[in-house]
Coordinates of C-alpha atoms and ligand atoms in Angstrom, one line a residue:
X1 CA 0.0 0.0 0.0
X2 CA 1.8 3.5 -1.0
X3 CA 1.3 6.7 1.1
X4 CA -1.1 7.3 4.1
X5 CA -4.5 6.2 4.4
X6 CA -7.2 8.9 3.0
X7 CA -9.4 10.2 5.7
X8 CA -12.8 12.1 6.1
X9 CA -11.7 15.8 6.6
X10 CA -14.6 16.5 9.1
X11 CA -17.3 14.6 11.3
X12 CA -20.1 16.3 9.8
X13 CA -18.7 14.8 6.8
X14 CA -18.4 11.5 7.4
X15 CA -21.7 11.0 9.0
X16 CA -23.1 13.0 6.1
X17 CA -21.1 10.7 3.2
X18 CA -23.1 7.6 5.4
X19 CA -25.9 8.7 5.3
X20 CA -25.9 9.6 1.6
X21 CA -24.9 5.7 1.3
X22 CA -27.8 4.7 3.2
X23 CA -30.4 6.9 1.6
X24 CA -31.3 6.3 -1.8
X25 CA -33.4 4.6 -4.0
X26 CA -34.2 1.6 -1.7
X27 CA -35.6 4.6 0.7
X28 CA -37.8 5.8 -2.2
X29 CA -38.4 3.3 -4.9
X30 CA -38.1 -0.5 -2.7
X31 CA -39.5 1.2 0.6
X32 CA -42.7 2.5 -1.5
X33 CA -43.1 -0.8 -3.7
X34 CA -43.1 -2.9 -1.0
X35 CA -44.8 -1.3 1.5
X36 CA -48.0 -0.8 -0.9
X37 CA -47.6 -5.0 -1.9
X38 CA -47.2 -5.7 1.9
X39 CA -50.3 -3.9 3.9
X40 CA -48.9 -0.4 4.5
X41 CA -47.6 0.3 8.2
X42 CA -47.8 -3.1 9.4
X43 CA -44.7 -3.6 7.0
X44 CA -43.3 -0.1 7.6
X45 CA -42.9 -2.2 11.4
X46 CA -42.0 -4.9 10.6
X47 CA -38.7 -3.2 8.5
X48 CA -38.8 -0.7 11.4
X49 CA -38.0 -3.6 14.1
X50 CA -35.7 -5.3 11.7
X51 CA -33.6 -2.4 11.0
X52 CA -33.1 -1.5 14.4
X53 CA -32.5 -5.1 16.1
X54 CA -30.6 -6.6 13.1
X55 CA -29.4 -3.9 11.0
X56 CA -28.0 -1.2 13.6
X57 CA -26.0 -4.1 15.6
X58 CA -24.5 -4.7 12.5
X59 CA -23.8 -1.2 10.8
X60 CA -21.9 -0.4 14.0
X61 CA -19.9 -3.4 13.9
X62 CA -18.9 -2.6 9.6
X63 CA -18.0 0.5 11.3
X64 CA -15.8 -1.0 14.5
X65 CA -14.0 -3.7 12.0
X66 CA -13.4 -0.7 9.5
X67 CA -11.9 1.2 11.6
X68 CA -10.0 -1.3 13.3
X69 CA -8.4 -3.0 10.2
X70 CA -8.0 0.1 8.2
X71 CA -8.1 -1.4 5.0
X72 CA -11.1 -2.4 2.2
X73 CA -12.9 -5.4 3.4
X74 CA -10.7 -7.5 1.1
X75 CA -7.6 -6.9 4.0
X76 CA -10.1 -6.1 6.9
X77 CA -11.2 -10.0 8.0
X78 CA -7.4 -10.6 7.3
X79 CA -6.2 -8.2 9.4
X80 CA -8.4 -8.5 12.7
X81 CA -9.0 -12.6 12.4
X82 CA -7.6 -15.2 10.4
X83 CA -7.0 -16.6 6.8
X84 CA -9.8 -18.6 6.8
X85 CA -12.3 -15.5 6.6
X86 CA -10.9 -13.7 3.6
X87 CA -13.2 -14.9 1.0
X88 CA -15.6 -12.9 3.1
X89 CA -14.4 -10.0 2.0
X90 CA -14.0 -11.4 -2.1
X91 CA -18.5 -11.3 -1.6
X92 CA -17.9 -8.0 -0.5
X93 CA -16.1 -7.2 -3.4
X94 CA -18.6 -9.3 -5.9
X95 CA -21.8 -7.7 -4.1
X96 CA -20.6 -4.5 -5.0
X97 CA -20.2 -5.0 -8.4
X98 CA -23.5 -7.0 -8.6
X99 CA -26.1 -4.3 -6.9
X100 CA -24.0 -1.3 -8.4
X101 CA -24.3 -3.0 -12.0
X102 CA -28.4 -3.1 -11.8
X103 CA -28.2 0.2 -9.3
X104 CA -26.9 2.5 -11.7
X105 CA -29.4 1.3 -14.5
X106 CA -32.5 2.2 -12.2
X107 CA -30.7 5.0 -11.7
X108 CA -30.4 6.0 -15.6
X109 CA -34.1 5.5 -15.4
X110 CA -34.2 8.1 -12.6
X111 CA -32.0 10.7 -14.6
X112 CA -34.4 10.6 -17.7
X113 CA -37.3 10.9 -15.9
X114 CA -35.8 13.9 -14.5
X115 CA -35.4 15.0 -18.5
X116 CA -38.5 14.0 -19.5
X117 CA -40.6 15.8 -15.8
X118 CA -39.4 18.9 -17.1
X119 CA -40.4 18.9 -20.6
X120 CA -43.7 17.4 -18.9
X121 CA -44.9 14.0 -18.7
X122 CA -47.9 12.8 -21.0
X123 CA -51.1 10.6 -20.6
X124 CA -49.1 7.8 -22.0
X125 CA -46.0 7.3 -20.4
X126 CA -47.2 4.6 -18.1
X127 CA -47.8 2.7 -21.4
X128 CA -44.3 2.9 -21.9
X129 CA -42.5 2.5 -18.9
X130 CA -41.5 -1.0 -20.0
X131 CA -40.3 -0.1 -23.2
X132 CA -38.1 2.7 -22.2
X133 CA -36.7 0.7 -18.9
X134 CA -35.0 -2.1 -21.5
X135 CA -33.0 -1.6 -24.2
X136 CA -30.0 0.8 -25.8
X137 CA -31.6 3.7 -24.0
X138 CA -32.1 2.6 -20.7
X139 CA -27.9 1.1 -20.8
X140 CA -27.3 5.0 -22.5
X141 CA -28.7 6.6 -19.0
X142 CA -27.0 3.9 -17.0
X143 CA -23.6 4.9 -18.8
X144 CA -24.4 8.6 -18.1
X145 CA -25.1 8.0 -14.4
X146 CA -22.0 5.5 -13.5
X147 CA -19.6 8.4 -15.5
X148 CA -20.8 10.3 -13.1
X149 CA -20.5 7.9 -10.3
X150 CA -17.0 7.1 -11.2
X151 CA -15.8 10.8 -11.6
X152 CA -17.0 11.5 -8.0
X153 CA -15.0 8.6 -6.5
X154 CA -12.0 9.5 -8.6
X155 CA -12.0 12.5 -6.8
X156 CA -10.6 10.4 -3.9
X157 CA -12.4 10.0 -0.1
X158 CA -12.5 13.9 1.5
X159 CA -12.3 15.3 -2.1
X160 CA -15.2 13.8 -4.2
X161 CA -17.2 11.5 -2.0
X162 CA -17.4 13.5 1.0
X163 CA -17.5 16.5 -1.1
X164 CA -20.4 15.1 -2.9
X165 CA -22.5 14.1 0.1
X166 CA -21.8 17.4 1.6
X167 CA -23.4 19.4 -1.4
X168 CA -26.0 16.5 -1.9
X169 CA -27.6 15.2 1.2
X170 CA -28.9 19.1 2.4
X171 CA -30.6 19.2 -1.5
X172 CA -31.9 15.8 -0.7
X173 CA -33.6 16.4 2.9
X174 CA -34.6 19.8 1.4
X175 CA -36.2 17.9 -1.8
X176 CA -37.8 15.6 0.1
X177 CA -39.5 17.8 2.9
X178 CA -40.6 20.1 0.4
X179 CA -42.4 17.2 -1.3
X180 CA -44.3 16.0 1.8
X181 CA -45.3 19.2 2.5
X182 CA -46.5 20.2 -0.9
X183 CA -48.5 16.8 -0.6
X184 CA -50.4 17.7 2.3
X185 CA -52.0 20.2 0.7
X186 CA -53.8 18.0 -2.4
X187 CA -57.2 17.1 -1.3
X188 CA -57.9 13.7 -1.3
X189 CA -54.5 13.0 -0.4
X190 CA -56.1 11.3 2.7
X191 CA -57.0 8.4 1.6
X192 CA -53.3 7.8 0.8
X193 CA -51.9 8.5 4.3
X194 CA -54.7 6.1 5.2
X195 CA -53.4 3.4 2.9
X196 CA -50.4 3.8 4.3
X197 CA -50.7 3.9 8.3
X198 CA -53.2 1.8 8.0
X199 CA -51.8 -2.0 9.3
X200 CA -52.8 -4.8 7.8
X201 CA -51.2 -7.6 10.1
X202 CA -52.6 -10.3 8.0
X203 CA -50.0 -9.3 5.5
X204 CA -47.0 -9.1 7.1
X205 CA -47.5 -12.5 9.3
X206 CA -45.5 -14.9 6.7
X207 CA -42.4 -15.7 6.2
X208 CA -42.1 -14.7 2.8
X209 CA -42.8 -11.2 4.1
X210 CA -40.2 -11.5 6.8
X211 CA -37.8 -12.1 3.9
X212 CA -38.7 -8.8 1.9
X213 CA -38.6 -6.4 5.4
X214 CA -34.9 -8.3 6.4
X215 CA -33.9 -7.6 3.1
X216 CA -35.2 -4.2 2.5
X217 CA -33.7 -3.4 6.1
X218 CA -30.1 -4.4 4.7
X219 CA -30.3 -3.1 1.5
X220 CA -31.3 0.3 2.9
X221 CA -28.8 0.5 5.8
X222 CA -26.1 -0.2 3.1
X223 CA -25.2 -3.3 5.5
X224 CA -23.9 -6.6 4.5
X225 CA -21.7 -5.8 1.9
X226 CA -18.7 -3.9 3.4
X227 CA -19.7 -0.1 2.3
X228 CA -19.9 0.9 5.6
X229 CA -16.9 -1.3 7.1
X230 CA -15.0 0.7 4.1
X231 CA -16.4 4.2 4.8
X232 CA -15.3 3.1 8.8
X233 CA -11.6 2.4 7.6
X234 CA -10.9 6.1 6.6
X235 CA -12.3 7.2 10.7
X236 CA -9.8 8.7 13.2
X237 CA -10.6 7.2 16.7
X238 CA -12.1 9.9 18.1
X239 CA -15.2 8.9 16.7
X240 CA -18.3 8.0 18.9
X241 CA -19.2 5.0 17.0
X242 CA -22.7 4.1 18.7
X243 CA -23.9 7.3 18.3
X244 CA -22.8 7.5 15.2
X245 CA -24.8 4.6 14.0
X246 CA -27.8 5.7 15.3
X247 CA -27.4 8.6 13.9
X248 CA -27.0 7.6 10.3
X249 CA -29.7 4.9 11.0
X250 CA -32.0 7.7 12.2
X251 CA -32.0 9.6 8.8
X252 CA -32.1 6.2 6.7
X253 CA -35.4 5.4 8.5
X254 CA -36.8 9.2 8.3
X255 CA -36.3 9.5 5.0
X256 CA -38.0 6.3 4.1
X257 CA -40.7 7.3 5.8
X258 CA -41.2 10.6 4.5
X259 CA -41.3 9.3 1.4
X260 CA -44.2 7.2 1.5
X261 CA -45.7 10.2 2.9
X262 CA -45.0 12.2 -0.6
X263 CA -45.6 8.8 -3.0
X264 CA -48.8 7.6 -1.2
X265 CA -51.0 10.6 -0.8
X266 CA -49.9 12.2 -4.6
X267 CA -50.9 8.9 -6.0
X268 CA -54.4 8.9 -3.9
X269 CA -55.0 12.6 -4.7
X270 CA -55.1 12.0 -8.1
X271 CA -57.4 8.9 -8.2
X272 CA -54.6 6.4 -9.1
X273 CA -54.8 4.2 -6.2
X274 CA -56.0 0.7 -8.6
X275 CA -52.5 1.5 -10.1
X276 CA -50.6 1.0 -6.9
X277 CA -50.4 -2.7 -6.5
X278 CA -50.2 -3.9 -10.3
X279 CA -46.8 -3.5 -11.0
X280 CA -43.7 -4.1 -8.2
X281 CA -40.5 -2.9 -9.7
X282 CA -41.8 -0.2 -12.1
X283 CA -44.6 1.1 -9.4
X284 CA -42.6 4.4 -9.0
X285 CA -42.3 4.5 -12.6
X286 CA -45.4 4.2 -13.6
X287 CA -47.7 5.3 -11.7
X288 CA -45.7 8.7 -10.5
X289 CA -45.5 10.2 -13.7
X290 CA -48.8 9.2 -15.0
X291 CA -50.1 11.2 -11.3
X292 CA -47.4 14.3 -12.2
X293 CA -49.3 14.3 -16.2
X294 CA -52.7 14.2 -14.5
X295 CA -51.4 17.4 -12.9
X296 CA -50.4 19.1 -15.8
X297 CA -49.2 22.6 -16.4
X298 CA -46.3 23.9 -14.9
X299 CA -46.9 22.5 -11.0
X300 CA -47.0 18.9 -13.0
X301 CA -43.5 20.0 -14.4
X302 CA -41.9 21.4 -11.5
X303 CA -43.0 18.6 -8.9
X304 CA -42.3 15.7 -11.2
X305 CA -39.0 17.1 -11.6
X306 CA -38.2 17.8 -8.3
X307 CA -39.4 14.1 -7.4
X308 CA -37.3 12.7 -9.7
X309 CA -34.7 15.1 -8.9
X310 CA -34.5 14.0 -5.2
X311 CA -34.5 9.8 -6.7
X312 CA -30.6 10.7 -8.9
X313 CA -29.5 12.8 -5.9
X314 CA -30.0 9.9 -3.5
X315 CA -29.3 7.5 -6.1
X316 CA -25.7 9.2 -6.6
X317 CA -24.2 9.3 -3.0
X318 CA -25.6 5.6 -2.6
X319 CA -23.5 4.4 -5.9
X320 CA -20.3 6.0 -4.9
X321 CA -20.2 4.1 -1.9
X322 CA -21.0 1.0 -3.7
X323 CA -18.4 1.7 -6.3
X324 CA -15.9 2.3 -3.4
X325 CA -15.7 -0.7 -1.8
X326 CA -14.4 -2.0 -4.9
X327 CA -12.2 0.7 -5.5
X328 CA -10.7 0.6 -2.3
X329 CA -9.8 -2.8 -2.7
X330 CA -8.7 -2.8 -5.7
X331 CA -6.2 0.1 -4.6
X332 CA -5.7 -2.3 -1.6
X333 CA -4.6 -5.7 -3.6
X334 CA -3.0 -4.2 -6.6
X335 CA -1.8 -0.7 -5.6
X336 CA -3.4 1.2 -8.3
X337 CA -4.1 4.7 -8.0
X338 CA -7.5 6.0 -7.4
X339 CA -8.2 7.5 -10.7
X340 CA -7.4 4.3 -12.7
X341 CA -9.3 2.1 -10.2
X342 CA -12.1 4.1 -10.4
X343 CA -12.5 4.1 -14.2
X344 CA -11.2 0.6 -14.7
X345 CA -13.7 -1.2 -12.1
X346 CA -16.5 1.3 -13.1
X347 CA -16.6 0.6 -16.7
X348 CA -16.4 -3.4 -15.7
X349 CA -19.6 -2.7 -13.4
X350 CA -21.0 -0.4 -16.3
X351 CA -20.9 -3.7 -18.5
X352 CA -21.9 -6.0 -16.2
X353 CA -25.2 -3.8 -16.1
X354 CA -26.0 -4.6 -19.8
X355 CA -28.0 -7.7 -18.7
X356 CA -30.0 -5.6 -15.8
X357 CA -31.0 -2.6 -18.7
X358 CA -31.8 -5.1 -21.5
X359 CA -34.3 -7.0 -19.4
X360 CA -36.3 -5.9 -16.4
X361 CA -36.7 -10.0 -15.6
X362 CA -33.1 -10.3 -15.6
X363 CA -32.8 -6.8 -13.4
X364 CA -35.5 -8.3 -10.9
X365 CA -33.6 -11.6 -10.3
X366 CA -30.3 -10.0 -10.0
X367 CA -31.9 -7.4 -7.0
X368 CA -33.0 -10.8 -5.3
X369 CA -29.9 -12.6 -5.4
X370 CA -27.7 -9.4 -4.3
X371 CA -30.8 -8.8 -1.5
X372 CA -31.6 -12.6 -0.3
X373 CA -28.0 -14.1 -0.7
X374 CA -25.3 -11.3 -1.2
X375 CA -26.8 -9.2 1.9
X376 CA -28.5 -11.4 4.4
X377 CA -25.8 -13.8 3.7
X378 CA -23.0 -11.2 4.3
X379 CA -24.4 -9.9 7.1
X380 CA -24.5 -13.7 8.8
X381 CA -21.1 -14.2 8.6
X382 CA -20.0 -10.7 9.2
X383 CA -22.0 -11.3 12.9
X384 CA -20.7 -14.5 13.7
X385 CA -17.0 -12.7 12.8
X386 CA -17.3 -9.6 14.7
X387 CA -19.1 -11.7 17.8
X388 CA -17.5 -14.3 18.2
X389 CA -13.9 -14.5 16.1
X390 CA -12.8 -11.1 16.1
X391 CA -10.7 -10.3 19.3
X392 CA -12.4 -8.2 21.5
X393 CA -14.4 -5.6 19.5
X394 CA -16.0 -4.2 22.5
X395 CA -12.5 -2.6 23.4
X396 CA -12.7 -1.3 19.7
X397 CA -15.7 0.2 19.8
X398 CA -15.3 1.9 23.1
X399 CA -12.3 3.7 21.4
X400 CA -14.0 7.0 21.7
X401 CA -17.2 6.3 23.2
X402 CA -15.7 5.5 26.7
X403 CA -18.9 6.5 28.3
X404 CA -21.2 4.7 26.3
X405 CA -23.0 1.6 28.2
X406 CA -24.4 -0.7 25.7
X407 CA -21.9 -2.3 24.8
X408 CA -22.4 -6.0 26.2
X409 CA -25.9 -6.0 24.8
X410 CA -24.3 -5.3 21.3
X411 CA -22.4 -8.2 21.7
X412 CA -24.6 -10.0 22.8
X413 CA -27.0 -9.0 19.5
X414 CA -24.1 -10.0 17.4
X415 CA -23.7 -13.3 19.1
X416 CA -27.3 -14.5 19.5
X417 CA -29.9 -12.3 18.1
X418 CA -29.0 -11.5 14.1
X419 CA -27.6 -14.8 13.6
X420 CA -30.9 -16.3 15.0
X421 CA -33.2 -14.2 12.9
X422 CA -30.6 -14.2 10.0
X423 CA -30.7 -17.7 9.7
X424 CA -34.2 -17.8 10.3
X425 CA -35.2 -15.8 7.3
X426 CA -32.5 -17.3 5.0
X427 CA -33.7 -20.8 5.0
X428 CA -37.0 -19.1 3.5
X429 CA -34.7 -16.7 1.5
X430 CA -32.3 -19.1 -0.3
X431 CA -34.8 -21.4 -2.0
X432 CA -37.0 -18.8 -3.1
X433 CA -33.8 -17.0 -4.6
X434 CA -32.9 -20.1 -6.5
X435 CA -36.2 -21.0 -8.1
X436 CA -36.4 -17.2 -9.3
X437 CA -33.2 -17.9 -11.1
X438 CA -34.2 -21.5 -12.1
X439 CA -37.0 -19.9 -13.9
X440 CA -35.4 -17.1 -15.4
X441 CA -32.8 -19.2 -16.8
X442 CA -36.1 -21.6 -18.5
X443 CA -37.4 -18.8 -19.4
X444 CA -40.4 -19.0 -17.2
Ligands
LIG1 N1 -28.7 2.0 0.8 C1 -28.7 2.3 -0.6 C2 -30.2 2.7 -0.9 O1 -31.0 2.6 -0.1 C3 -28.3 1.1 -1.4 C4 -27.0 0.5 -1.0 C5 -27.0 -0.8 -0.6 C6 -25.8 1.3 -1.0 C7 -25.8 -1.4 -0.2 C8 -24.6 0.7 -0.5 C9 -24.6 -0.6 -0.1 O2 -30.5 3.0 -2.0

C-alpha cells in the first residue's frame, strides 16, 4: 500500500457521506413498492424492528471492523481474524459490483425521468414505462449515471465523496420535505396516508414477508456488503461510534418514511390508487409520472421534476459508496491509483449492467440474489465474525465512546440475536432465490 490512508476531513462529513450511502433509491423506490404489496404500516414495522434489532447491531460493527483493520474489506477480515475469513471479504467485493451494475441502470431510469418531468410527462407514459426501462436507451442513462459515479469517487475520499455528500444530502432532505409538504395540501391525499398507516397484520405475518422487510432493512442501511466497514476504515478514533450509527440509522429510516408520505397521498389525490399494487419494480415508474401528467401545467413540471430530482441525488451518494468498496480494494490488492481504479472497475460494473438494462426480468432476479443471498448472507457471517472470532471488539468500539453503556448488549446481538433471525429468514430466503433464477434461466 503506498502513502497514508485517505481520511474524512470533518465529522459532519463522514456522517453526512453515510448517510448519503444509506439513503437512496431503496428509501424511495423498494421502501414504497413494498410497502404498498405488503399492507402499508404493518410492514413499515415490521422493516422498522428489523432495521433497528438486526441492521444497527451490524452497521456499528462494519464501522468498529473498518476502523479497526483500516483497509477495504478485502484486507479487513485478514487483518483483525484469520486466513480462513478472507473470501468474506472477495463477496464484499462481488456484491458490489453485482447491486452497483443493476443500481446505476435504475438509476439512468431516474435521470431521464428527470429529463422528461421537465419537458412534462404525457397521458401515455405509463404505457411505456416498459419499453423505455429495457434496451439501448435505458444502458445510455445507466452509462451517463456511472460516468458520473466514477468521476465523484476519482476525486478520492475527502475530495469527491465527502464533497459530494456534503453538497447533496442538504438538497436531498430539502427535496424531500418540500415534497411532503407540498403533498399535504392536495385534497384527497387522505385516503393515501390512510393506505399507508393503515396496518394490515394479515400481510405481514409470513415468512415470505419476513424475507422482503430483512432484506429491504439491509439493503437500505447499506449493510452486508462492506460499504460501511469501508467508509469506517478512513475514521480517526475519536469517533463515537454508537452514536454515530444511530445517527445515520435515524435519517435512513426518516427518509424512508417521509417518502411514503410524498408517493402515497400524490398517487391517492389524483385517483390512481387501482394502479398501486399492479406493477412491483416499475410502481414508482409508472404510476408517478402518469399522477405528475394528471397534474399538468407547470406545478406537474416542477413537482415531477423535483421528485425525480431527489431519486438521482440519492441514487448518486448511494452508488459512490458501492463503487468504493471495490475501488478501495482494488487500490488495496493491486496498488493502483484512485483514478485508474475508479475508471477501470467502473466501466467493468458499467458492462456488467447490460443484462439488468436489456431485461427488467433479468434486473428483478439479480436485486433478489444481491438482496436474499449477497446481503443477508453477508451480514451472517459478518455477525458471527465480529461476535464471536474477532478479538475483542468491544475494546474497539469503546475507542471514543468510553462512556457509552451498551456495549455487552451489542455483543450479545451479534452473538445471538442476528444470527438467529438471520438464519431464520435465510432458510425461507435461499430457495425462493434459487427457483427465481431457475426460472429465469427456462425462461419462465
Ligand atoms: N442503501 C442504498 C439505498 O437505499 C443502497 C445501497 C446498498 C448502498 C448497499 C450501498 C450498499 O439505496
Amino acid at each position: 500500500m503506498s502513502g497514508e490512508r485517505e481520511r474524512w476531513s470533518s465529522r459532519p462529513g463522514f456522517i453526512l457521506a453515510a448517510v448519503g450511502s444509506a439513503v437512496g433509491l431503496g428509501n424511495m423506490w423498494r421502501f414504497s413498492y413494498l410497502t404498498a404489496e405488503h399492507g402499508g404500516a404493518a410492514f413499515v414495522a415490521l422493516y422498522l424492528v428489523l432495521t433497528l434489532l438486526v441492521g444497527l447491531p451490524l452497521l456499528l460493527a462494519e464501522l468498529v471492523l473498518g476502523r479497526t483493520a483500516q483497509s477495504s474489506p478485502i484486507r479487513a477480515f485478514l487483518r483483525s481474524g484469520s486466513k480462513a475469513w478472507r473470501p468474506l471479504g472477495v463477496l464484499y467485493v462481488i456484491s458490489g459490483c453485482t447491486i452497483l451494475s443493476y443500481y446505476g441502470v435504475i438509476a439512468g431510469w431516474t435521470v431521464r425521468y428527470a429529463g422528461i418531468a421537465l419537458l412534462g410527462f404525457d397521458a401515455e407514459i405509463a404505457d411505456r414505462f416498459e419499453d423505455m426501462a429495457q434496451g439501448g436507451d435505458a444502458f445510455g442513462f445507466h452509462l451517463v449515471f456511472m460516468a458520473l459515479t466514477i468521476w465523484i469517487v476519482a476525486g478520492g475520499v475527502s475530495g469527491g465523496i465527502e464533497r459530494a455528500a456534503t453538497l447533496l444530502m442538504p438538497i436531498l432532505a430539502l427535496l424531500i420535505c418540500g415534497l411532503a409538504l407540498y403533498a399535504a395540501t392536495l385534497e384527497g391525499g387522505s385516503a393515501g396516508y390512510d393506505y399507508y398507516l393503515r396496518a394490515d397484520f394479515s400481510e405481514v405475518l409470513s415468512r415470505g414477508v419476513l424475507t422482503q422487510a430483512a432484506g429491504q432493512a439491509f439493503f437500505s442501511l447499506s449493510v452486508g456488503m462492506g460499504a460501511m466497514l469501508t467508509f469506517g476504515s478512513y475514521l480517526g478514533r475519536d469517533h463515537h461510534l454508537p452514536k454515530e450509527s444511530g445517527l445515520i440509522a435515524a435519517a435512513d429510516i426518516g427518509v424512508a418514511f417521509l417518502a411514503g408520505l410524498v408517493v402515497f397521498p400524490l398517487i391517492f389525490a389524483l385517483g390512481l390508487s387501482d394502479k398501486v399494487t399492479g406493477s412491483t419494480v416499475g410502481a414508482l415508474f409508472i404510476t408517478l409520472p402518469q399522477t405528475f401528467a394528471e397534474m399538468g401545467g407547470v406545478v406537474g413540471r416542477v413537482v415531477g421534476f423535483l421528485f425525480f430530482a431527489a431519486l438521482v441525488v440519492g441514487a448518486l451518494t448511494s452508488a459512490i459508496s458501492l463503487l468504493e468498496v471495490v475501488v478501495s480494494s482494488v487500490i488495496d490488492l493491486f496498488d493502483w491509483s484512485r483514478t485508474r481504479a475508479a475508471w477501470v472497475m467502473g466501466c467493468l460494473i458499467t458492462l456488467l449492467g447490460v443484462p439488468s438494462a436489456w431485461s427488467l426480468g433479468v434486473l428483478d432476479v439479480v436485486d433478489q440474489v444481491a438482496n436474499n443471498l449477497f446481503l443477508l448472507g453477508g451480514g451472517l457471517l459478518l455477525s458471527i465474525f465480529v461476535g464471536w472470532v474477532m478479538r475483542d471488539p468491544e475494546a474497539e468500539a469503546r475507542v471514543g465512546a468510553e462512556r457509552f453503556s451498551g456495549f455487552g448488549l451489542w455483543r450479545v446481538s451479534l452473538r445471538f440475536l442476528v444470527p438467529v433471525v438471520l438464519v431464520f429468514v435465510l432458510y425461507d430466503a435461499v430457495p425462493k432465490t434459487l427457483r427465481a433464477i431457475a426460472e429465469l434461466v427456462s425462461g419462465g
